[in-house]
Tab-separated table of N, CA and C and ligand atoms in Angstrom:
chain	number	residue	atom	x	y	z
A	1	UNK	N	78.655	95.732	129.939
A	1	UNK	CA	79.313	96.557	128.976
A	1	UNK	C	79.804	97.645	129.802
A	2	UNK	N	80.982	98.150	129.588
A	2	UNK	CA	81.325	99.123	130.571
A	2	UNK	C	80.606	100.469	129.954
A	3	UNK	N	80.506	101.561	131.030
A	3	UNK	CA	79.642	102.633	130.536
A	3	UNK	C	80.810	103.787	129.972
A	4	UNK	N	80.817	104.152	128.821
A	4	UNK	CA	81.822	105.280	128.487
A	4	UNK	C	81.274	106.497	128.358
A	5	UNK	N	81.949	107.506	128.499
A	5	UNK	CA	81.202	108.818	128.113
A	5	UNK	C	81.805	109.409	126.997
A	6	UNK	N	81.144	109.951	126.032
A	6	UNK	CA	81.686	110.641	124.777
A	6	UNK	C	80.505	110.790	123.856
A	7	UNK	N	80.866	111.321	122.713
A	7	UNK	CA	79.576	111.395	121.514
A	7	UNK	C	79.841	110.610	120.423
A	8	UNK	N	78.795	110.137	119.862
A	8	UNK	CA	79.139	109.296	118.369
A	8	UNK	C	79.591	110.303	117.416
A	9	UNK	N	80.634	109.762	116.725
A	9	UNK	CA	81.117	110.665	115.844
A	9	UNK	C	80.557	109.874	114.496
A	10	UNK	N	80.538	108.502	114.375
A	10	UNK	CA	79.927	108.196	112.988
A	10	UNK	C	78.910	106.985	113.613
A	11	UNK	N	77.586	107.010	113.325
A	11	UNK	CA	77.047	105.934	113.564
A	11	UNK	C	76.939	104.858	112.748
A	12	UNK	N	76.495	103.599	112.883
A	12	UNK	CA	76.655	102.438	112.200
A	12	UNK	C	75.918	102.579	110.469
A	13	UNK	N	75.071	103.591	110.689
A	13	UNK	CA	74.582	103.696	109.060
A	13	UNK	C	75.454	104.669	108.395
A	14	UNK	N	75.685	105.622	109.126
A	14	UNK	CA	76.983	106.643	108.323
A	14	UNK	C	78.276	105.881	108.085
A	15	UNK	N	78.623	104.740	108.778
A	15	UNK	CA	79.848	104.070	108.342
A	15	UNK	C	79.635	103.306	107.267
A	16	UNK	N	78.584	102.448	107.172
A	16	UNK	CA	77.985	101.850	106.132
A	16	UNK	C	78.154	102.624	104.763
A	17	UNK	N	77.414	104.169	104.771
A	17	UNK	CA	77.633	104.787	103.794
A	17	UNK	C	79.162	105.032	103.363
A	18	UNK	N	79.804	105.425	103.911
A	18	UNK	CA	81.265	105.819	103.870
A	18	UNK	C	82.160	104.548	103.199
A	19	UNK	N	81.561	103.227	103.713
A	19	UNK	CA	82.253	102.069	103.209
A	19	UNK	C	81.929	101.783	101.980
A	20	UNK	N	80.415	101.943	101.519
A	20	UNK	CA	79.862	101.698	100.252
A	20	UNK	C	80.669	102.806	99.260
A	21	UNK	N	80.995	103.857	99.373
A	21	UNK	CA	81.331	104.937	98.577
A	21	UNK	C	82.939	104.426	98.189
A	22	UNK	N	83.728	104.146	99.484
A	22	UNK	CA	84.867	103.727	99.071
A	22	UNK	C	84.874	102.362	97.850
A	23	UNK	N	83.983	101.163	98.576
A	23	UNK	CA	84.020	100.259	97.411
A	23	UNK	C	83.774	100.782	96.219
A	24	UNK	N	82.712	101.869	96.043
A	24	UNK	CA	82.271	102.175	94.713
A	24	UNK	C	83.750	102.789	93.778
A	25	UNK	N	84.505	103.635	94.566
A	25	UNK	CA	85.629	104.011	93.924
A	25	UNK	C	86.307	103.056	93.534
A	26	UNK	N	86.952	101.961	94.653
A	26	UNK	CA	87.882	100.908	94.330
A	26	UNK	C	87.345	100.050	92.983
A	27	UNK	N	85.837	99.880	93.223
A	27	UNK	CA	85.516	99.118	92.030
A	27	UNK	C	85.566	99.345	90.684
A	28	UNK	N	85.946	100.988	90.905
A	28	UNK	CA	85.656	101.567	89.180
A	28	UNK	C	87.351	101.442	89.219
A	29	UNK	N	88.440	101.971	89.786
A	29	UNK	CA	89.690	102.186	89.698
A	29	UNK	C	90.182	100.444	89.526
A	30	UNK	N	89.928	99.412	89.826
A	30	UNK	CA	90.556	98.110	90.023
A	30	UNK	C	89.615	96.950	89.367
A	31	UNK	N	88.769	97.654	88.509
A	31	UNK	CA	88.038	96.625	87.761
A	31	UNK	C	88.639	95.708	86.797
A	32	UNK	N	89.841	96.128	86.537
A	32	UNK	CA	90.445	95.152	85.404
A	32	UNK	C	91.906	94.489	85.949
A	33	UNK	N	91.812	94.836	87.332
A	33	UNK	CA	92.925	94.381	88.184
A	33	UNK	C	92.885	93.498	89.088
A	34	UNK	N	93.877	92.472	89.726
A	34	UNK	CA	94.017	91.904	90.769
A	34	UNK	C	94.919	92.325	91.715
A	35	UNK	N	94.730	93.620	92.577
A	35	UNK	CA	95.300	93.985	93.454
A	35	UNK	C	95.495	93.101	94.723
A	36	UNK	N	96.617	93.514	95.362
A	36	UNK	CA	96.718	92.987	96.649
A	36	UNK	C	96.336	93.939	97.982
A	37	UNK	N	95.172	93.510	98.330
A	37	UNK	CA	94.716	94.458	99.685
A	37	UNK	C	95.814	93.936	100.757
A	38	UNK	N	96.401	95.135	101.619
A	38	UNK	CA	96.993	94.586	102.800
A	38	UNK	C	96.755	95.489	103.846
A	39	UNK	N	95.704	94.730	104.898
A	39	UNK	CA	95.490	95.101	105.915
A	39	UNK	C	96.345	95.420	107.217
A	40	UNK	N	96.136	96.584	107.949
A	40	UNK	CA	96.863	96.592	109.030
A	40	UNK	C	96.492	96.263	110.234
A	41	UNK	N	96.769	95.270	110.816
A	41	UNK	CA	96.399	94.585	112.221
A	41	UNK	C	96.638	95.610	113.189
A	42	UNK	N	96.086	95.635	114.325
A	42	UNK	CA	94.825	94.962	114.344
A	42	UNK	C	93.301	95.715	113.883
A	43	UNK	N	93.977	97.105	113.953
A	43	UNK	CA	92.490	97.636	113.939
A	43	UNK	C	91.526	97.858	112.469
A	44	UNK	N	92.436	97.348	111.355
A	44	UNK	CA	91.479	97.398	110.093
A	44	UNK	C	90.647	96.231	109.855
A	45	UNK	N	90.632	95.156	110.815
A	45	UNK	CA	89.894	94.036	110.271
A	45	UNK	C	88.403	94.032	110.058
A	46	UNK	N	87.740	94.920	110.914
A	46	UNK	CA	86.405	95.103	110.472
A	46	UNK	C	85.951	96.028	109.321
A	47	UNK	N	86.952	96.971	109.025
A	47	UNK	CA	86.786	97.671	107.788
A	47	UNK	C	87.268	96.954	106.727
A	48	UNK	N	88.124	96.146	106.895
A	48	UNK	CA	88.353	95.261	105.853
A	48	UNK	C	87.181	94.315	105.301
A	49	UNK	N	86.808	93.575	106.311
A	49	UNK	CA	85.878	92.683	106.362
A	49	UNK	C	84.339	93.574	105.555
A	50	UNK	N	84.194	94.441	105.891
A	50	UNK	CA	83.131	95.323	105.300
A	50	UNK	C	83.261	95.508	103.990
A	51	UNK	N	84.768	96.119	103.554
A	51	UNK	CA	84.819	96.549	102.471
A	51	UNK	C	84.753	95.558	101.503
A	52	UNK	N	85.548	94.418	101.921
A	52	UNK	CA	85.783	93.365	100.418
A	52	UNK	C	84.329	92.831	99.932
A	53	UNK	N	83.756	92.542	101.013
A	53	UNK	CA	82.519	92.014	100.699
A	53	UNK	C	81.571	93.071	99.583
A	54	UNK	N	82.037	94.146	99.515
A	54	UNK	CA	81.190	95.124	98.353
A	54	UNK	C	81.934	95.487	97.114
A	55	UNK	N	83.309	94.564	97.001
A	55	UNK	CA	83.983	94.654	95.982
A	55	UNK	C	83.654	93.684	94.785
A	56	UNK	N	83.701	94.241	93.430
A	56	UNK	CA	83.286	93.515	92.450
A	56	UNK	C	84.123	92.992	91.808
A	57	UNK	N	85.511	92.959	92.182
A	57	UNK	CA	86.723	92.524	91.660
A	57	UNK	C	87.408	91.241	92.777
A	58	UNK	N	88.314	90.798	92.364
A	58	UNK	CA	88.394	89.999	93.503
A	58	UNK	C	90.045	89.896	93.816
A	59	UNK	N	90.259	91.039	94.684
A	59	UNK	CA	91.879	91.095	95.353
A	59	UNK	C	92.182	89.828	95.837
A	60	UNK	N	93.687	89.936	96.041
A	60	UNK	CA	94.350	88.911	96.990
A	60	UNK	C	94.346	89.825	98.167
A	61	UNK	N	93.840	89.326	99.172
A	61	UNK	CA	93.953	89.849	100.879
A	61	UNK	C	95.115	89.265	101.785
A	62	UNK	N	95.735	90.011	102.121
A	62	UNK	CA	96.651	89.528	103.452
A	62	UNK	C	96.842	90.984	104.176
A	63	UNK	N	97.277	90.427	105.659
A	63	UNK	CA	97.709	91.677	106.615
A	63	UNK	C	98.908	91.519	107.239
A	64	UNK	N	99.628	92.682	107.573
A	64	UNK	CA	100.629	92.785	108.332
A	64	UNK	C	100.174	93.404	109.766
A	65	UNK	N	101.167	93.178	110.425
A	65	UNK	CA	101.163	93.918	111.970
A	65	UNK	C	102.453	94.700	112.307
A	66	UNK	N	102.071	95.688	112.655
A	66	UNK	CA	103.237	96.980	112.812
A	66	UNK	C	103.438	97.189	114.342
A	67	UNK	N	104.462	97.186	114.813
A	67	UNK	CA	104.498	97.625	116.340
A	67	UNK	C	103.961	99.070	116.648
A	68	UNK	N	102.689	99.361	117.276
A	68	UNK	CA	102.403	99.971	117.722
A	68	UNK	C	102.931	101.005	118.520
A	69	UNK	N	102.986	102.213	118.134
A	69	UNK	CA	103.715	102.972	119.407
A	69	UNK	C	103.155	103.413	120.565
A	70	UNK	N	103.722	103.478	121.294
A	70	UNK	CA	103.094	104.094	122.685
A	70	UNK	C	104.290	104.923	123.346
A	71	UNK	N	104.071	106.243	123.177
A	71	UNK	CA	105.006	107.115	123.848
A	71	UNK	C	106.036	107.608	123.027
A	72	UNK	N	107.225	106.941	122.895
A	72	UNK	CA	108.242	107.583	122.233
A	72	UNK	C	108.388	107.226	120.610
A	73	UNK	N	107.732	105.931	120.382
A	73	UNK	CA	108.074	105.463	118.903
A	73	UNK	C	107.093	106.499	118.244
A	74	UNK	N	106.302	107.044	118.414
A	74	UNK	CA	105.731	108.009	117.715
A	74	UNK	C	106.402	109.247	117.426
A	75	UNK	N	107.100	109.888	118.110
A	75	UNK	CA	107.976	111.113	117.956
A	75	UNK	C	109.301	110.322	117.478
A	76	UNK	N	109.821	109.262	117.622
A	76	UNK	CA	111.170	108.720	117.076
A	76	UNK	C	110.742	108.209	115.550
A	77	UNK	N	109.648	107.933	115.106
A	77	UNK	CA	109.260	107.643	113.804
A	77	UNK	C	109.623	106.142	113.795
A	78	UNK	N	109.767	105.261	114.742
A	78	UNK	CA	110.724	103.931	114.471
A	78	UNK	C	109.232	103.172	114.603
A	79	UNK	N	109.246	102.137	113.396
A	79	UNK	CA	108.205	101.380	113.595
A	79	UNK	C	108.974	99.766	113.099
A	80	UNK	N	108.463	98.997	113.704
A	80	UNK	CA	108.929	97.339	113.423
A	80	UNK	C	107.938	96.484	112.937
A	81	UNK	N	108.091	95.799	112.066
A	81	UNK	CA	107.316	95.136	111.361
A	81	UNK	C	106.969	93.469	112.157
A	82	UNK	N	106.047	93.607	112.820
A	82	UNK	CA	105.633	92.229	113.640
A	82	UNK	C	105.304	91.271	112.698
A	83	UNK	N	104.472	91.452	111.850
A	83	UNK	CA	103.824	90.270	110.899
A	83	UNK	C	104.187	90.950	109.370
A	84	UNK	N	104.839	90.102	108.644
A	84	UNK	CA	105.001	90.494	107.411
A	84	UNK	C	103.940	90.259	106.314
A	85	UNK	N	104.034	90.793	105.292
A	85	UNK	CA	103.043	90.578	104.031
A	85	UNK	C	103.457	89.187	103.425
A	86	UNK	N	102.563	88.022	103.514
A	86	UNK	CA	102.778	86.751	103.164
A	86	UNK	C	102.361	86.456	101.448
A	87	UNK	N	102.140	87.533	100.702
A	87	UNK	CA	102.092	87.465	99.535
A	87	UNK	C	103.145	87.987	98.701
A	88	UNK	N	103.973	87.449	97.791
A	88	UNK	CA	104.928	88.245	96.934
A	88	UNK	C	104.344	89.274	96.287
A	89	UNK	N	104.681	90.773	96.535
A	89	UNK	CA	104.160	91.999	96.084
A	89	UNK	C	104.862	92.445	95.001
A	90	UNK	N	106.069	91.844	94.662
A	90	UNK	CA	107.037	92.410	93.388
A	90	UNK	C	106.022	92.445	92.253
A	91	UNK	N	106.072	93.853	91.829
A	91	UNK	CA	105.210	93.815	90.325
A	91	UNK	C	103.795	94.104	90.852
A	92	UNK	N	103.004	94.124	91.984
A	92	UNK	CA	101.814	93.838	92.145
A	92	UNK	C	101.150	95.228	92.518
A	93	UNK	N	100.044	95.677	92.307
A	93	UNK	CA	99.453	96.689	92.472
A	93	UNK	C	98.873	96.497	93.987
A	94	UNK	N	99.183	97.267	94.844
A	94	UNK	CA	98.969	97.256	96.228
A	94	UNK	C	98.051	98.314	96.696
A	95	UNK	N	97.124	97.845	97.642
A	95	UNK	CA	96.245	98.802	98.672
A	95	UNK	C	96.284	98.408	99.868
A	96	UNK	N	97.034	99.743	100.675
A	96	UNK	CA	96.835	99.408	102.110
A	96	UNK	C	95.792	99.703	102.573
A	97	UNK	N	94.980	98.913	103.434
A	97	UNK	CA	93.779	99.118	104.194
A	97	UNK	C	93.966	99.481	105.705
A	98	UNK	N	93.690	100.746	106.181
A	98	UNK	CA	93.622	100.992	107.470
A	98	UNK	C	92.103	101.302	107.889
A	99	UNK	N	92.409	101.331	109.425
A	99	UNK	CA	90.994	101.824	110.035
A	99	UNK	C	91.270	103.377	110.124
A	100	UNK	N	92.552	103.881	110.700
A	100	UNK	CA	92.722	105.134	110.604
A	100	UNK	C	94.165	105.471	110.308
A	101	UNK	N	94.273	106.539	109.401
A	101	UNK	CA	95.522	107.154	109.343
A	101	UNK	C	95.660	108.606	110.157
A	102	UNK	N	96.551	108.612	111.306
A	102	UNK	CA	96.532	109.347	112.151
A	102	UNK	C	97.880	110.408	112.194
A	103	UNK	N	98.931	110.032	112.718
A	103	UNK	CA	99.991	110.846	112.353
A	103	UNK	C	100.437	110.456	110.942
A	104	UNK	N	100.150	109.180	110.434
A	104	UNK	CA	100.632	109.255	109.073
A	104	UNK	C	102.114	108.310	109.173
A	105	UNK	N	102.660	108.025	110.075
A	105	UNK	CA	103.765	107.625	110.193
A	105	UNK	C	103.732	105.823	109.665
A	106	UNK	N	102.653	105.170	110.313
A	106	UNK	CA	102.589	103.917	110.160
A	106	UNK	C	102.465	103.655	108.358
A	107	UNK	N	101.303	104.264	108.231
A	107	UNK	CA	101.308	103.956	106.617
A	107	UNK	C	102.417	104.749	105.742
A	108	UNK	N	102.866	105.457	105.979
A	108	UNK	CA	104.332	106.216	105.339
A	108	UNK	C	105.481	104.952	105.324
A	109	UNK	N	105.829	104.465	106.388
A	109	UNK	CA	106.627	103.266	106.513
A	109	UNK	C	106.358	101.949	105.768
A	110	UNK	N	105.078	101.768	105.845
A	110	UNK	CA	104.481	100.654	104.932
A	110	UNK	C	104.350	100.765	103.546
A	111	UNK	N	104.281	102.014	103.147
A	111	UNK	CA	104.174	101.867	101.741
A	111	UNK	C	105.830	102.050	101.400
A	112	UNK	N	106.444	102.799	102.145
A	112	UNK	CA	107.995	102.659	101.622
A	112	UNK	C	108.354	101.021	101.576
A	113	UNK	N	108.394	100.541	102.408
A	113	UNK	CA	108.485	99.029	102.640
A	113	UNK	C	107.860	98.304	101.438
A	114	UNK	N	106.749	98.489	101.320
A	114	UNK	CA	106.073	97.783	100.137
A	114	UNK	C	106.915	98.281	98.771
A	115	UNK	N	106.771	99.443	98.616
A	115	UNK	CA	107.730	99.633	97.478
A	115	UNK	C	109.032	99.225	97.310
A	116	UNK	N	109.682	99.007	98.296
A	116	UNK	CA	111.337	98.311	98.443
A	116	UNK	C	110.841	96.946	97.992
A	117	UNK	N	109.589	96.285	98.231
A	117	UNK	CA	109.902	94.999	98.037
A	117	UNK	C	109.154	94.452	96.481
A	118	UNK	N	109.269	95.915	95.902
A	118	UNK	CA	108.805	95.686	94.041
A	118	UNK	C	107.292	96.272	93.848
A	119	UNK	N	106.120	96.351	94.976
A	119	UNK	CA	105.102	96.720	94.738
A	119	UNK	C	105.280	97.793	94.017
A	120	UNK	N	104.100	98.005	93.146
A	120	UNK	CA	103.728	98.972	92.143
A	120	UNK	C	102.586	99.244	91.642
A	121	UNK	N	101.948	100.341	91.735
A	121	UNK	CA	101.809	101.058	92.664
A	121	UNK	C	101.318	100.793	94.290
A	122	UNK	N	101.742	101.963	95.149
A	122	UNK	CA	101.079	101.399	96.350
A	122	UNK	C	100.094	102.499	96.595
A	123	UNK	N	99.072	102.220	96.683
A	123	UNK	CA	97.759	102.912	97.221
A	123	UNK	C	97.402	102.873	98.778
A	124	UNK	N	96.612	103.843	99.363
A	124	UNK	CA	96.322	103.874	100.637
A	124	UNK	C	94.666	104.277	100.547
A	125	UNK	N	94.076	103.111	101.272
A	125	UNK	CA	92.386	103.481	101.765
A	125	UNK	C	92.227	103.246	103.180
A	126	UNK	N	92.043	104.227	103.522
A	126	UNK	CA	91.529	104.435	105.066
A	126	UNK	C	90.074	104.924	105.301
A	127	UNK	N	89.571	104.148	106.189
A	127	UNK	CA	88.511	104.647	106.856
A	127	UNK	C	88.189	106.212	107.277
A	128	UNK	N	89.346	106.344	108.266
A	128	UNK	CA	89.229	107.555	108.653
A	128	UNK	C	90.562	108.245	108.726
A	129	UNK	N	90.781	109.460	108.309
A	129	UNK	CA	91.974	110.367	108.031
A	129	UNK	C	92.168	111.307	108.779
A	130	UNK	N	93.286	111.920	109.763
A	130	UNK	CA	93.638	112.961	110.234
A	130	UNK	C	94.888	113.184	110.030
A	131	UNK	N	95.699	112.819	109.298
A	131	UNK	CA	97.125	113.105	108.851
A	131	UNK	C	97.277	114.441	108.402
A	132	UNK	N	98.444	114.907	108.496
A	132	UNK	CA	98.978	116.286	107.711
A	132	UNK	C	99.847	115.939	107.026
A	133	UNK	N	100.720	114.974	107.106
A	133	UNK	CA	101.882	114.383	106.277
A	133	UNK	C	101.946	113.716	105.483
A	134	UNK	N	100.633	112.857	105.583
A	134	UNK	CA	99.994	111.962	104.167
A	134	UNK	C	98.776	112.191	103.759
A	135	UNK	N	98.535	112.124	102.474
A	135	UNK	CA	97.591	111.909	101.861
A	135	UNK	C	96.914	110.845	101.249
A	136	UNK	N	96.219	110.267	101.847
A	136	UNK	CA	95.616	108.649	101.465
A	136	UNK	C	94.889	108.843	99.979
A	137	UNK	N	94.792	107.985	99.342
A	137	UNK	CA	94.277	107.732	98.194
A	137	UNK	C	92.557	107.830	97.968
A	138	UNK	N	92.431	107.035	99.101
A	138	UNK	CA	90.960	106.612	99.640
A	138	UNK	C	90.451	107.250	101.154
A	139	UNK	N	89.620	107.946	101.269
A	139	UNK	CA	89.283	108.190	102.441
A	139	UNK	C	87.666	108.479	102.937
A	140	UNK	N	87.513	107.201	103.521
A	140	UNK	CA	85.781	107.224	104.101
A	140	UNK	C	85.824	108.493	104.921
A	141	UNK	N	86.533	109.120	105.837
A	141	UNK	CA	85.879	110.252	106.435
A	141	UNK	C	87.117	110.842	106.997
A	142	UNK	N	87.203	112.194	106.494
A	142	UNK	CA	87.998	113.140	106.955
A	142	UNK	C	87.936	113.897	108.595
A	143	UNK	N	88.682	113.614	109.189
A	143	UNK	CA	88.289	113.878	110.755
A	143	UNK	C	89.012	115.573	111.094
A	144	UNK	N	88.010	116.080	111.666
A	144	UNK	CA	88.134	117.467	112.193
A	144	UNK	C	88.467	117.212	113.480
A	145	UNK	N	88.317	116.150	114.213
A	145	UNK	CA	88.578	115.931	115.643
A	145	UNK	C	89.957	115.504	115.930
A	146	UNK	N	90.436	115.733	117.118
A	146	UNK	CA	91.797	115.216	117.584
A	146	UNK	C	91.739	114.459	118.748
A	147	UNK	N	90.085	114.208	119.123
A	147	UNK	CA	89.779	113.291	120.296
A	147	UNK	C	90.041	111.732	120.079
A	148	UNK	N	90.159	111.138	121.082
A	148	UNK	CA	90.442	109.705	121.193
A	148	UNK	C	89.120	108.992	120.687
A	149	UNK	N	89.385	107.839	120.038
A	149	UNK	CA	88.225	107.477	119.321
A	149	UNK	C	88.366	105.929	119.413
A	150	UNK	N	87.389	105.447	119.589
A	150	UNK	CA	86.693	103.838	119.676
A	150	UNK	C	85.714	103.431	119.071
A	151	UNK	N	86.026	102.100	118.742
A	151	UNK	CA	84.796	101.472	118.141
A	151	UNK	C	85.365	101.240	116.437
A	152	UNK	N	84.551	100.295	115.896
A	152	UNK	CA	84.918	99.903	114.737
A	152	UNK	C	86.326	99.485	113.931
A	153	UNK	N	86.903	98.928	115.134
A	153	UNK	CA	88.400	98.437	115.137
A	153	UNK	C	89.419	99.145	115.771
A	154	UNK	N	88.748	100.587	116.184
A	154	UNK	CA	89.667	101.448	116.954
A	154	UNK	C	89.484	101.067	118.750
A	155	UNK	N	90.548	101.030	119.165
A	155	UNK	CA	90.558	100.674	120.787
A	155	UNK	C	90.983	101.492	121.512
A	156	UNK	N	91.023	101.410	122.683
A	156	UNK	CA	91.146	101.728	124.099
A	156	UNK	C	91.705	100.509	124.914
A	157	UNK	N	93.239	100.605	125.091
A	157	UNK	CA	93.651	99.274	125.631
A	157	UNK	C	93.168	97.873	125.247
A	158	UNK	N	92.981	97.758	123.771
A	158	UNK	CA	92.681	96.790	123.390
A	158	UNK	C	91.096	96.295	123.262
A	159	UNK	N	90.263	97.314	123.844
A	159	UNK	CA	88.674	96.889	124.160
A	159	UNK	C	88.004	97.866	123.298
A	160	UNK	N	86.963	97.527	122.998
A	160	UNK	CA	85.969	98.403	122.292
A	160	UNK	C	85.966	98.447	120.777
A	161	UNK	N	86.942	97.574	120.262
A	161	UNK	CA	86.821	97.550	118.711
A	161	UNK	C	85.691	96.773	118.064
A	162	UNK	N	84.993	96.276	118.764
A	162	UNK	CA	83.620	95.439	118.199
A	162	UNK	C	82.741	96.631	118.405
A	163	UNK	N	82.815	98.029	119.037
A	163	UNK	CA	81.361	98.968	118.923
A	163	UNK	C	81.205	98.734	117.346
A	164	UNK	N	80.090	98.998	116.901
A	164	UNK	CA	79.737	98.955	115.463
A	164	UNK	C	79.524	100.656	115.229
A	165	UNK	N	79.742	101.364	116.016
A	165	UNK	CA	79.570	103.177	115.618
A	165	UNK	C	80.850	103.198	116.366
A	166	UNK	N	81.538	104.728	115.947
A	166	UNK	CA	82.586	105.195	116.218
A	166	UNK	C	82.191	106.028	117.232
A	167	UNK	N	83.153	106.070	118.488
A	167	UNK	CA	82.670	106.893	119.637
A	167	UNK	C	83.828	108.112	119.959
A	168	UNK	N	83.659	109.271	120.085
A	168	UNK	CA	84.574	110.414	120.373
A	168	UNK	C	84.755	110.320	122.002
A	169	UNK	N	85.720	109.790	122.297
A	169	UNK	CA	85.773	109.860	124.006
A	169	UNK	C	86.137	111.075	124.547
A	170	UNK	N	85.615	111.431	125.685
A	170	UNK	CA	85.616	112.528	126.609
A	170	UNK	C	86.515	111.840	127.667
A	171	UNK	N	88.132	111.933	127.537
A	171	UNK	CA	88.911	111.223	128.163
A	171	UNK	C	88.989	111.722	130.138
A	172	UNK	N	88.411	112.698	130.103
A	172	UNK	CA	88.510	113.586	131.385
A	172	UNK	C	87.170	112.864	132.270
A	173	UNK	N	86.405	112.855	131.255
A	173	UNK	CA	85.087	112.040	132.144
A	173	UNK	C	85.077	110.550	132.154
A	174	UNK	N	86.046	109.837	131.498
A	174	UNK	CA	86.236	108.520	131.570
A	174	UNK	C	87.329	107.988	132.589
A	175	UNK	N	87.831	109.260	133.174
A	175	UNK	CA	89.164	108.799	134.152
A	175	UNK	C	88.492	108.173	135.385
B	201	PRP	C1	96.366	102.298	114.890
B	201	PRP	C2	95.624	102.347	113.617
B	201	PRP	C3	96.789	102.600	112.393
B	201	PRP	C4	97.838	103.173	113.140
B	201	PRP	C5	97.594	104.934	112.743
B	201	PRP	O1	97.127	101.257	115.292
B	201	PRP	O2	95.412	101.002	113.509
B	201	PRP	O3	97.487	101.311	112.262
B	201	PRP	O4	97.600	103.286	114.752
B	201	PRP	O5	98.793	105.545	113.426
B	201	PRP	P1	99.576	106.827	112.532
B	201	PRP	O6	98.919	107.061	111.393
B	201	PRP	O7	99.824	107.861	113.837
B	201	PRP	O8	100.927	105.762	112.423
B	201	PRP	P2	98.039	100.997	116.291
B	201	PRP	O9	99.099	100.806	116.277
B	201	PRP	O10	97.146	101.529	117.726
B	201	PRP	O11	97.597	99.294	116.605
B	201	PRP	P3	96.115	98.383	116.433
B	201	PRP	O12	95.476	98.455	115.317
B	201	PRP	O13	96.535	97.096	117.158
B	201	PRP	O14	95.017	99.332	117.380
């Protein structure tokens, strides 16, 4: 395993506590419904897996993949759909499931897209949030840091998603 320099932002235990709290909120809000949970690949796969195991209702679950921005897309706000939803969301209650809402552009785009497809309402459930432009409906942990994070689905060049904790990287020390 490569050695990385950084601080543990959330331990496995802390992550589990936040996931349990989110599941409790969803269990209360969706106890009489069959919503569609839409996970955003790739990052959300671990959170989605942990979350759904604790749900006491039976949602339908699917995934989308959107183009990740590297450099200019973030500033232009241009996002492309790589893998679409494979469930008809017309008239359905939808919950977007994200590992992190960072700028907020991804969930804003996806939420608009799902509303256009007839979903109603579209809520956002994210494990981590640090957006100033989007206010997710369900947030596991509100971030105060702007540092680069890895683990629990979050990657650095597609690696480290499997770390069971979240590490705040010291990018200078890892160069
Ligand atoms: C990350 C994360 C969100 C998005 C959030 O995905 O999983 O989907 O960025 O960023 P935003 O709020 O600034 O739009 P990324 O595009 O890096 O792809 P990945 O999930 O495959 O790592």
